[in-house]
């Protein structure tokens, strides 16, 4: 078993064209451990020029490199080799992620890393199964289609699941034969850089994957605007999503966006209450609430409301919050001072707007960005805490007794990423699965994922689906070929 002390935390460089380089400006920035507020290491601060170098390398690798001629099955093999390297180094990676992000080691070990491995395995399998079709057109012609890679892809990812988000982006892009420039979140650059090393060791040709660490408004914006990038894939805040779309319009690059949510978690009186309570716990406190599909609006049917809130607040107040390095810790630190302050700000706003604070609502300890699991009751769907994405361990309970009114309220949001329903009545469950406006519907479960099942949003939660077969659409384009068989 590898221990924290064995994790190799070294200063990070940019990974461009298969080489590890400093930024053009020579600037660096620190990445911190949010549980201790201490600096872990420094990382190169990429900016516009570095992005330009990375895009040029990706372009060259796409047009001229061996990548073009690499057999599809061998692209899959490279993904399998990356998977093997991650598997071999999984303890180190779990530690790296815990130290850089503040999430518990139990979680990086049992959730992040296994999901990463599955995603690589899944897309490795797709690499040689992406093909066109022969189409029965009118006349003496042979018409067929080819599914080609889109080209140079820019990928901008957030800090909540750093390695997983990197792999959600690069695995399908590699399977489809693209080249890419990945910009990790400035808060959590370390696991992506390690992934760069593994990709090289696995035999991914130089320039296919380039990684530029840096800030959003500089490096990120330069990537989104770049005239020689064919597609941009983004996960993050919806406001940033708008900026990405605007920037992408400069050369009409393709865009896919996975943005935030304010997902309703709906509990009926005819559900198994104890499993629904557990589901509500996972829904909001998993990953410190830093989950785009968190069940942050908890709709409770009136007759079970009191029992439910009692059970939930008991569990929430006994959740083990603290040192992410302890095996028994269930909730770690929030990512940054900025997010910590933002969450506490929302808690204040909830109190001011008249919601009832049942448990939590304050900092936990006096070092590190820990916040107590927080339950608000008597929330009205129009309050700020019910409308805006908090991205922290704060749940808002809303009571209902009229189902139609509840559905209307559930759907009354700019977001539509996920929704969950707890009931034993299958008719009701399927009916609501149709009526709720969200890209994922969970029935009697929450935060369930699989590399094979599509994930993405309705409304301002974004567009394009990641995971599953659907991502292949994002990373390929169709070419129609006509052959005259007549005179
Ligand atoms: P953000 O959207 O600003 O950052 C996500 C990524 O976008 C990072 O890599 C960042 O460097 C980059 N970025 C930022 N501004 C950019 C720009 N102008 N052009 C190109 N790239 C840019 O999210 P942030 O500020 O870290 O978190 C703020 C809020 O966003 C959170 O409180 C949460 O509500 C939401 N969020 C949602 C996520 C999701 O998974 N849907 C993930 C992270 C944050
Ligand atoms: Mg931001």
Coordinates of C-alpha atoms in Angstrom, one line a residue, residues 10-23 44 189-201 209-213:
X10 CA 6.9 17.8 -8.3
X11 CA 6.6 21.2 -10.0
X12 CA 4.4 20.9 -13.0
X13 CA 5.4 21.8 -16.6
X14 CA 3.4 22.2 -19.7
X15 CA 3.1 19.1 -21.9
X16 CA 3.5 20.2 -25.5
X17 CA 4.4 18.1 -28.5
X18 CA 5.6 15.3 -26.2
X19 CA 8.0 17.6 -24.3
X20 CA 7.7 19.0 -20.8
X21 CA 8.3 22.7 -21.0
X22 CA 8.1 25.9 -19.0
X23 CA 5.6 28.5 -20.0
X44 CA 3.7 26.4 -15.1
X189 CA -3.7 20.5 -12.3
X190 CA -1.6 17.6 -10.9
X191 CA -3.5 14.4 -11.8
X192 CA -3.9 15.6 -15.4
X193 CA -0.1 16.1 -15.7
X194 CA 0.4 12.6 -14.4
X195 CA -2.1 11.4 -17.1
X196 CA 0.1 13.2 -19.7
X197 CA 3.1 11.1 -18.5
X198 CA 1.1 7.9 -18.7
X199 CA -0.1 8.8 -22.2
X200 CA 3.5 9.1 -23.3
X201 CA 4.5 5.9 -21.7
X209 CA -2.4 15.1 -26.3
X210 CA -1.1 18.4 -25.1
X211 CA -1.7 19.8 -21.7
X212 CA -1.5 23.5 -20.8
X213 CA -2.1 24.4 -17.2

